[in-house]
Structures are given as structure tokens and as C-alpha cells.
Amino acid sequence: MMMSRLFTALLAALCLIAPATAMDAELAKLARASGTPDIPGLKIIWLAPWGDVQNAHRWRNIIVHQTEGPAGSARGGAQEQAKNPTRRGVTVWVETDGTVYWAVAENLVPTHGDGANRNDNKYIDNRPTYRQVVRDNSIGVEFAGNYPDVTAGPTEAQVAAWKILVKVLRARYDIPLDHVYAHNWIDYKDSRYCEGCWLATLARVWGE
């Protein structure tokens, strides 16, 4: 099951690698909008609409998380987050079918991450991340569905949504490509799997 999902996600990722087009320019324009814009290729449930991007929190990093919840759990997680924005969780949740839930106003900071306590250089050079890539400067994205097998990769629909979503986040907040991090890259997490690593790697492979 795990290998099947990873293979499917890999195929989806390869199919999504394409030259930049006018669509990228339009996406960048939409990414600076306010309200609840319709973004081509994404189904977004807006629990908190965008405001003026100039008033957003000063996000400088993206941290990719995966939750040990079953398919369907992103909706519940996002709704609870919307009720209590600063609880442990994230701003953006992604369901297994690719639905994106924007749960928290972008000027608020949810509790996520563990203080960037990883300093062993296991996945990346941790010199620029140690105690520096933290919740106060990092917007979090949670991908649901790795239950009961925590090693299960993202679904094809999640990969397709992420391809667009990461571009939107980077364009909206002027986040450099090398500031997209997997949770396991910056914090010591569950040793059974590498949380967010596949998705963060895809973002960097896709490039600008």
C-alpha cells in the first residue's frame, strides 16, 4: 500500500513538471489578492479569508507537516484550528482528496514546530535553521492521511494541490525556495518516518 501510494505520487509529480507559462504570472497575481480568490487547480475552503497581504504576519519559511489522522481528518483539524487559532496546529490543512482548508487568519501564529531543535545535519545543513526556523516566522501546512501507516506517502491529489499551493504561498509572502522545510528537517520527530520530507523535496525539485 505504501509503495503504491509513493509510486502514484511520484508519477503525479513527474507529470506536473512543466515549463513556466502565463498561468504562473496569473497565479502570482492571485497570490497577492485579498478575500477568497478562486485559484485555478485548487479547491480551497476558506475558514479565514485573506486580508491585505501587507498586514499579514511576516512569514519567512514554510514548514510541511503530516498528521497521523485518517482520510477526512483535515476538515476537522482545520475547523478546530479556526475556533482556536493559536492552538497546536497550522494555518493550512490539506485533505487526501486535495482539498485545501485555510483555517487561520494570516496575521495570527498557530503553535507548531518544536523550536527548530535539530542540529545533526541529517537531512540538510542545520546551521541556518537551528533555533531559527520557528513558528513565529514559519507558516505551517498539514497534510492529512498517514493513518494507520505513518510511512504512507501523500496521495496523488495532495501532490497536485501542493504543486500549486507552494507557489501561492511563496509568491504571497516572498518566501525563497530554499526556505521550504520538512518538519523532520528542522525538528527531531517520529523516527518511524520522515515527516514532510517527500513533499518538501518535491517543492525544491519543482523549483521556481
PDB file of N, CA and C in Angstrom, residues 16-87:
ATOM      1  N   LEU A  16       3.641  16.798 -13.372  1.00  0.00           N
ATOM      2  CA  LEU A  16       3.370  18.197 -13.062  1.00  0.00           C
ATOM      3  C   LEU A  16       4.550  19.108 -13.366  1.00  0.00           C
ATOM      4  N   ILE A  17       5.717  18.532 -13.689  1.00  0.00           N
ATOM      5  CA  ILE A  17       6.876  19.350 -14.023  1.00  0.00           C
ATOM      6  C   ILE A  17       6.708  19.860 -15.442  1.00  0.00           C
ATOM      7  N   ALA A  18       6.535  21.156 -15.584  1.00  0.00           N
ATOM      8  CA  ALA A  18       6.292  21.743 -16.892  1.00  0.00           C
ATOM      9  C   ALA A  18       6.904  23.128 -16.941  1.00  0.00           C
ATOM     10  N   PRO A  19       7.153  23.656 -18.121  1.00  0.00           N
ATOM     11  CA  PRO A  19       7.727  24.999 -18.232  1.00  0.00           C
ATOM     12  C   PRO A  19       6.781  26.047 -17.666  1.00  0.00           C
ATOM     13  N   ALA A  20       7.381  27.140 -17.186  1.00  0.00           N
ATOM     14  CA  ALA A  20       6.574  28.254 -16.688  1.00  0.00           C
ATOM     15  C   ALA A  20       5.776  28.847 -17.837  1.00  0.00           C
ATOM     16  N   THR A  21       4.546  29.239 -17.558  1.00  0.00           N
ATOM     17  CA  THR A  21       3.656  29.787 -18.578  1.00  0.00           C
ATOM     18  C   THR A  21       3.000  31.053 -18.062  1.00  0.00           C
ATOM     19  N   ALA A  22       2.107  31.585 -18.871  1.00  0.00           N
ATOM     20  CA  ALA A  22       1.344  32.761 -18.441  1.00  0.00           C
ATOM     21  C   ALA A  22       0.519  32.431 -17.206  1.00  0.00           C
ATOM     22  N   MET A  23       0.202  31.142 -17.030  1.00  0.00           N
ATOM     23  CA  MET A  23      -0.554  30.733 -15.854  1.00  0.00           C
ATOM     24  C   MET A  23       0.201  31.073 -14.574  1.00  0.00           C
ATOM     25  N   ASP A  24       1.545  30.965 -14.608  1.00  0.00           N
ATOM     26  CA  ASP A  24       2.341  31.284 -13.429  1.00  0.00           C
ATOM     27  C   ASP A  24       2.216  32.761 -13.076  1.00  0.00           C
ATOM     28  N   ALA A  25       2.195  33.621 -14.095  1.00  0.00           N
ATOM     29  CA  ALA A  25       2.041  35.054 -13.852  1.00  0.00           C
ATOM     30  C   ALA A  25       0.676  35.357 -13.249  1.00  0.00           C
ATOM     31  N   GLU A  26      -0.357  34.693 -13.764  1.00  0.00           N
ATOM     32  CA  GLU A  26      -1.706  34.886 -13.228  1.00  0.00           C
ATOM     33  C   GLU A  26      -1.782  34.370 -11.797  1.00  0.00           C
ATOM     34  N   LEU A  27      -1.116  33.247 -11.530  1.00  0.00           N
ATOM     35  CA  LEU A  27      -1.102  32.687 -10.185  1.00  0.00           C
ATOM     36  C   LEU A  27      -0.430  33.642  -9.213  1.00  0.00           C
ATOM     37  N   ALA A  28       0.661  34.242  -9.638  1.00  0.00           N
ATOM     38  CA  ALA A  28       1.367  35.190  -8.787  1.00  0.00           C
ATOM     39  C   ALA A  28       0.488  36.396  -8.474  1.00  0.00           C
ATOM     40  N   LYS A  29      -0.294  36.833  -9.447  1.00  0.00           N
ATOM     41  CA  LYS A  29      -1.207  37.961  -9.248  1.00  0.00           C
ATOM     42  C   LYS A  29      -2.292  37.591  -8.242  1.00  0.00           C
ATOM     43  N   LEU A  30      -2.878  36.415  -8.418  1.00  0.00           N
ATOM     44  CA  LEU A  30      -3.914  35.953  -7.494  1.00  0.00           C
ATOM     45  C   LEU A  30      -3.366  35.800  -6.081  1.00  0.00           C
ATOM     46  N   ALA A  31      -2.106  35.403  -5.986  1.00  0.00           N
ATOM     47  CA  ALA A  31      -1.487  35.164  -4.686  1.00  0.00           C
ATOM     48  C   ALA A  31      -1.360  36.425  -3.846  1.00  0.00           C
ATOM     49  N   ARG A  32      -1.479  37.580  -4.454  1.00  0.00           N
ATOM     50  CA  ARG A  32      -1.378  38.842  -3.727  1.00  0.00           C
ATOM     51  C   ARG A  32      -2.749  39.456  -3.459  1.00  0.00           C
ATOM     52  N   ALA A  33      -3.801  38.709  -3.775  1.00  0.00           N
ATOM     53  CA  ALA A  33      -5.161  39.235  -3.647  1.00  0.00           C
ATOM     54  C   ALA A  33      -5.636  39.227  -2.193  1.00  0.00           C
ATOM     55  N   SER A  34      -6.817  39.765  -1.978  1.00  0.00           N
ATOM     56  CA  SER A  34      -7.488  39.709  -0.682  1.00  0.00           C
ATOM     57  C   SER A  34      -8.790  38.938  -0.836  1.00  0.00           C
ATOM     58  N   GLY A  35      -9.394  38.571   0.290  1.00  0.00           N
ATOM     59  CA  GLY A  35     -10.680  37.885   0.248  1.00  0.00           C
ATOM     60  C   GLY A  35     -10.541  36.386   0.076  1.00  0.00           C
ATOM     61  N   THR A  36     -11.348  35.826  -0.808  1.00  0.00           N
ATOM     62  CA  THR A  36     -11.375  34.373  -1.024  1.00  0.00           C
ATOM     63  C   THR A  36     -11.246  34.087  -2.520  1.00  0.00           C
ATOM     64  N   PRO A  37     -10.089  34.350  -3.103  1.00  0.00           N
ATOM     65  CA  PRO A  37      -9.939  34.197  -4.547  1.00  0.00           C
ATOM     66  C   PRO A  37     -10.076  32.757  -5.011  1.00  0.00           C
ATOM     67  N   ASP A  38     -10.582  32.596  -6.219  1.00  0.00           N
ATOM     68  CA  ASP A  38     -10.610  31.285  -6.870  1.00  0.00           C
ATOM     69  C   ASP A  38      -9.257  31.077  -7.544  1.00  0.00           C
ATOM     70  N   ILE A  39      -8.526  30.086  -7.089  1.00  0.00           N
ATOM     71  CA  ILE A  39      -7.194  29.814  -7.625  1.00  0.00           C
ATOM     72  C   ILE A  39      -7.274  28.572  -8.504  1.00  0.00           C
ATOM     73  N   PRO A  40      -7.017  28.703  -9.801  1.00  0.00           N
ATOM     74  CA  PRO A  40      -7.127  27.555 -10.716  1.00  0.00           C
ATOM     75  C   PRO A  40      -6.324  26.352 -10.229  1.00  0.00           C
ATOM     76  N   GLY A  41      -6.991  25.209 -10.230  1.00  0.00           N
ATOM     77  CA  GLY A  41      -6.325  23.972  -9.829  1.00  0.00           C
ATOM     78  C   GLY A  41      -6.430  23.657  -8.354  1.00  0.00           C
ATOM     79  N   LEU A  42      -6.944  24.604  -7.562  1.00  0.00           N
ATOM     80  CA  LEU A  42      -7.079  24.377  -6.126  1.00  0.00           C
ATOM     81  C   LEU A  42      -8.540  24.495  -5.695  1.00  0.00           C
ATOM     82  N   LYS A  43      -8.949  23.584  -4.848  1.00  0.00           N
ATOM     83  CA  LYS A  43     -10.237  23.717  -4.171  1.00  0.00           C
ATOM     84  C   LYS A  43      -9.925  24.168  -2.750  1.00  0.00           C
ATOM     85  N   ILE A  44     -10.237  25.427  -2.444  1.00  0.00           N
ATOM     86  CA  ILE A  44      -9.932  25.973  -1.122  1.00  0.00           C
ATOM     87  C   ILE A  44     -11.216  26.245  -0.362  1.00  0.00           C
ATOM     88  N   ILE A  45     -11.286  25.723   0.848  1.00  0.00           N
ATOM     89  CA  ILE A  45     -12.358  26.051   1.774  1.00  0.00           C
ATOM     90  C   ILE A  45     -11.808  27.154   2.685  1.00  0.00           C
ATOM     91  N   TRP A  46     -12.374  28.338   2.572  1.00  0.00           N
ATOM     92  CA  TRP A  46     -11.860  29.496   3.306  1.00  0.00           C
ATOM     93  C   TRP A  46     -12.563  29.611   4.663  1.00  0.00           C
ATOM     94  N   LEU A  47     -11.921  29.137   5.703  1.00  0.00           N
ATOM     95  CA  LEU A  47     -12.422  29.344   7.061  1.00  0.00           C
ATOM     96  C   LEU A  47     -11.951  30.698   7.590  1.00  0.00           C
ATOM     97  N   ALA A  48     -10.906  31.226   6.982  1.00  0.00           N
ATOM     98  CA  ALA A  48     -10.407  32.567   7.298  1.00  0.00           C
ATOM     99  C   ALA A  48      -9.950  33.195   5.985  1.00  0.00           C
ATOM    100  N   PRO A  49     -10.616  34.232   5.516  1.00  0.00           N
ATOM    101  CA  PRO A  49     -10.233  34.849   4.244  1.00  0.00           C
ATOM    102  C   PRO A  49      -8.922  35.614   4.370  1.00  0.00           C
ATOM    103  N   TRP A  50      -8.288  35.861   3.242  1.00  0.00           N
ATOM    104  CA  TRP A  50      -7.103  36.698   3.217  1.00  0.00           C
ATOM    105  C   TRP A  50      -7.481  38.153   3.455  1.00  0.00           C
ATOM    106  N   GLY A  51      -6.592  38.865   4.127  1.00  0.00           N
ATOM    107  CA  GLY A  51      -6.713  40.303   4.237  1.00  0.00           C
ATOM    108  C   GLY A  51      -5.723  40.954   3.283  1.00  0.00           C
ATOM    109  N   ASP A  52      -5.384  42.184   3.539  1.00  0.00           N
ATOM    110  CA  ASP A  52      -4.343  42.865   2.781  1.00  0.00           C
ATOM    111  C   ASP A  52      -3.019  42.183   3.108  1.00  0.00           C
ATOM    112  N   VAL A  53      -2.311  41.732   2.084  1.00  0.00           N
ATOM    113  CA  VAL A  53      -1.078  40.981   2.321  1.00  0.00           C
ATOM    114  C   VAL A  53      -0.049  41.810   3.082  1.00  0.00           C
ATOM    115  N   GLN A  54      -0.137  43.136   2.979  1.00  0.00           N
ATOM    116  CA  GLN A  54       0.793  43.993   3.712  1.00  0.00           C
ATOM    117  C   GLN A  54       0.591  43.887   5.230  1.00  0.00           C
ATOM    118  N   ASN A  55      -0.594  43.428   5.633  1.00  0.00           N
ATOM    119  CA  ASN A  55      -0.887  43.304   7.062  1.00  0.00           C
ATOM    120  C   ASN A  55      -0.692  41.885   7.582  1.00  0.00           C
ATOM    121  N   ALA A  56      -0.274  40.978   6.706  1.00  0.00           N
ATOM    122  CA  ALA A  56      -0.049  39.596   7.116  1.00  0.00           C
ATOM    123  C   ALA A  56       1.180  39.502   8.015  1.00  0.00           C
ATOM    124  N   HIS A  57       1.219  38.426   8.795  1.00  0.00           N
ATOM    125  CA  HIS A  57       2.406  38.173   9.614  1.00  0.00           C
ATOM    126  C   HIS A  57       3.623  38.048   8.699  1.00  0.00           C
ATOM    127  N   ARG A  58       4.769  38.326   9.205  1.00  0.00           N
ATOM    128  CA  ARG A  58       5.991  38.299   8.396  1.00  0.00           C
ATOM    129  C   ARG A  58       6.511  36.859   8.279  1.00  0.00           C
ATOM    130  N   TRP A  59       5.858  36.083   7.417  1.00  0.00           N
ATOM    131  CA  TRP A  59       6.264  34.695   7.200  1.00  0.00           C
ATOM    132  C   TRP A  59       7.520  34.660   6.331  1.00  0.00           C
ATOM    133  N   ARG A  60       8.503  33.881   6.751  1.00  0.00           N
ATOM    134  CA  ARG A  60       9.751  33.769   6.009  1.00  0.00           C
ATOM    135  C   ARG A  60      10.098  32.325   5.639  1.00  0.00           C
ATOM    136  N   ASN A  61       9.331  31.387   6.162  1.00  0.00           N
ATOM    137  CA  ASN A  61       9.574  29.970   5.883  1.00  0.00           C
ATOM    138  C   ASN A  61       8.239  29.246   5.739  1.00  0.00           C
ATOM    139  N   ILE A  62       8.299  28.067   5.123  1.00  0.00           N
ATOM    140  CA  ILE A  62       7.156  27.152   5.053  1.00  0.00           C
ATOM    141  C   ILE A  62       7.597  25.844   5.688  1.00  0.00           C
ATOM    142  N   ILE A  63       6.820  25.343   6.622  1.00  0.00           N
ATOM    143  CA  ILE A  63       7.108  24.042   7.241  1.00  0.00           C
ATOM    144  C   ILE A  63       6.013  23.066   6.843  1.00  0.00           C
ATOM    145  N   VAL A  64       6.426  21.938   6.255  1.00  0.00           N
ATOM    146  CA  VAL A  64       5.481  20.914   5.798  1.00  0.00           C
ATOM    147  C   VAL A  64       5.317  19.853   6.884  1.00  0.00           C
ATOM    148  N   HIS A  65       4.089  19.667   7.318  1.00  0.00           N
ATOM    149  CA  HIS A  65       3.757  18.686   8.350  1.00  0.00           C
ATOM    150  C   HIS A  65       2.903  17.561   7.760  1.00  0.00           C
ATOM    151  N   GLN A  66       2.893  16.426   8.437  1.00  0.00           N
ATOM    152  CA  GLN A  66       1.941  15.342   8.139  1.00  0.00           C
ATOM    153  C   GLN A  66       1.320  14.894   9.448  1.00  0.00           C
ATOM    154  N   THR A  67       0.005  14.704   9.424  1.00  0.00           N
ATOM    155  CA  THR A  67      -0.690  14.316  10.634  1.00  0.00           C
ATOM    156  C   THR A  67      -1.059  12.841  10.606  1.00  0.00           C
ATOM    157  N   GLU A  68      -0.977  12.208  11.752  1.00  0.00           N
ATOM    158  CA  GLU A  68      -1.346  10.801  11.862  1.00  0.00           C
ATOM    159  C   GLU A  68      -2.855  10.692  12.046  1.00  0.00           C
ATOM    160  N   GLY A  69      -3.564  11.183  11.062  1.00  0.00           N
ATOM    161  CA  GLY A  69      -5.013  11.106  11.070  1.00  0.00           C
ATOM    162  C   GLY A  69      -5.502  10.395   9.835  1.00  0.00           C
ATOM    163  N   PRO A  70      -6.691   9.838   9.870  1.00  0.00           N
ATOM    164  CA  PRO A  70      -7.240   9.140   8.710  1.00  0.00           C
ATOM    165  C   PRO A  70      -7.698  10.113   7.647  1.00  0.00           C
ATOM    166  N   ALA A  71      -8.024   9.581   6.477  1.00  0.00           N
ATOM    167  CA  ALA A  71      -8.623  10.402   5.427  1.00  0.00           C
ATOM    168  C   ALA A  71      -9.862  11.085   5.989  1.00  0.00           C
ATOM    169  N   GLY A  72     -10.022  12.356   5.721  1.00  0.00           N
ATOM    170  CA  GLY A  72     -11.144  13.116   6.239  1.00  0.00           C
ATOM    171  C   GLY A  72     -10.825  13.934   7.469  1.00  0.00           C
ATOM    172  N   SER A  73      -9.641  13.741   8.035  1.00  0.00           N
ATOM    173  CA  SER A  73      -9.325  14.414   9.299  1.00  0.00           C
ATOM    174  C   SER A  73      -8.889  15.862   9.118  1.00  0.00           C
ATOM    175  N   ALA A  74      -8.503  16.253   7.918  1.00  0.00           N
ATOM    176  CA  ALA A  74      -8.064  17.631   7.712  1.00  0.00           C
ATOM    177  C   ALA A  74      -9.199  18.616   7.986  1.00  0.00           C
ATOM    178  N   ARG A  75     -10.388  18.263   7.558  1.00  0.00           N
ATOM    179  CA  ARG A  75     -11.532  19.154   7.770  1.00  0.00           C
ATOM    180  C   ARG A  75     -11.752  19.424   9.248  1.00  0.00           C
ATOM    181  N   GLY A  76     -11.785  18.349  10.045  1.00  0.00           N
ATOM    182  CA  GLY A  76     -11.990  18.512  11.481  1.00  0.00           C
ATOM    183  C   GLY A  76     -10.863  19.290  12.132  1.00  0.00           C
ATOM    184  N   GLY A  77      -9.623  18.979  11.728  1.00  0.00           N
ATOM    185  CA  GLY A  77      -8.478  19.692  12.281  1.00  0.00           C
ATOM    186  C   GLY A  77      -8.528  21.170  11.959  1.00  0.00           C
ATOM    187  N   ALA A  78      -8.888  21.480  10.725  1.00  0.00           N
ATOM    188  CA  ALA A  78      -8.962  22.878  10.309  1.00  0.00           C
ATOM    189  C   ALA A  78     -10.074  23.620  11.047  1.00  0.00           C
ATOM    190  N   GLN A  79     -11.208  22.969  11.233  1.00  0.00           N
ATOM    191  CA  GLN A  79     -12.324  23.612  11.930  1.00  0.00           C
ATOM    192  C   GLN A  79     -11.967  23.906  13.386  1.00  0.00           C
ATOM    193  N   GLU A  80     -11.282  22.960  14.036  1.00  0.00           N
ATOM    194  CA  GLU A  80     -10.851  23.197  15.418  1.00  0.00           C
ATOM    195  C   GLU A  80      -9.821  24.315  15.473  1.00  0.00           C
ATOM    196  N   GLN A  81      -8.951  24.351  14.473  1.00  0.00           N
ATOM    197  CA  GLN A  81      -7.934  25.401  14.402  1.00  0.00           C
ATOM    198  C   GLN A  81      -8.589  26.772  14.236  1.00  0.00           C
ATOM    199  N   ALA A  82      -9.614  26.819  13.399  1.00  0.00           N
ATOM    200  CA  ALA A  82     -10.317  28.087  13.173  1.00  0.00           C
ATOM    201  C   ALA A  82     -10.957  28.611  14.455  1.00  0.00           C
ATOM    202  N   LYS A  83     -11.444  27.696  15.295  1.00  0.00           N
ATOM    203  CA  LYS A  83     -12.070  28.091  16.554  1.00  0.00           C
ATOM    204  C   LYS A  83     -11.038  28.597  17.557  1.00  0.00           C
ATOM    205  N   ASN A  84      -9.835  28.019  17.515  1.00  0.00           N
ATOM    206  CA  ASN A  84      -8.769  28.378  18.459  1.00  0.00           C
ATOM    207  C   ASN A  84      -7.467  28.497  17.676  1.00  0.00           C
ATOM    208  N   PRO A  85      -7.280  29.612  16.983  1.00  0.00           N
ATOM    209  CA  PRO A  85      -6.184  29.740  16.017  1.00  0.00           C
ATOM    210  C   PRO A  85      -4.787  29.482  16.560  1.00  0.00           C
ATOM    211  N   THR A  86      -4.541  29.800  17.830  1.00  0.00           N
ATOM    212  CA  THR A  86      -3.175  29.666  18.343  1.00  0.00           C
ATOM    213  C   THR A  86      -2.911  28.310  19.002  1.00  0.00           C
ATOM    214  N   ARG A  87      -3.897  27.392  18.922  1.00  0.00           N
ATOM    215  CA  ARG A  87      -3.663  26.039  19.447  1.00  0.00           C
ATOM    216  C   ARG A  87      -2.577  25.345  18.634  1.00  0.00           C
TER     217      ARG A  87
END
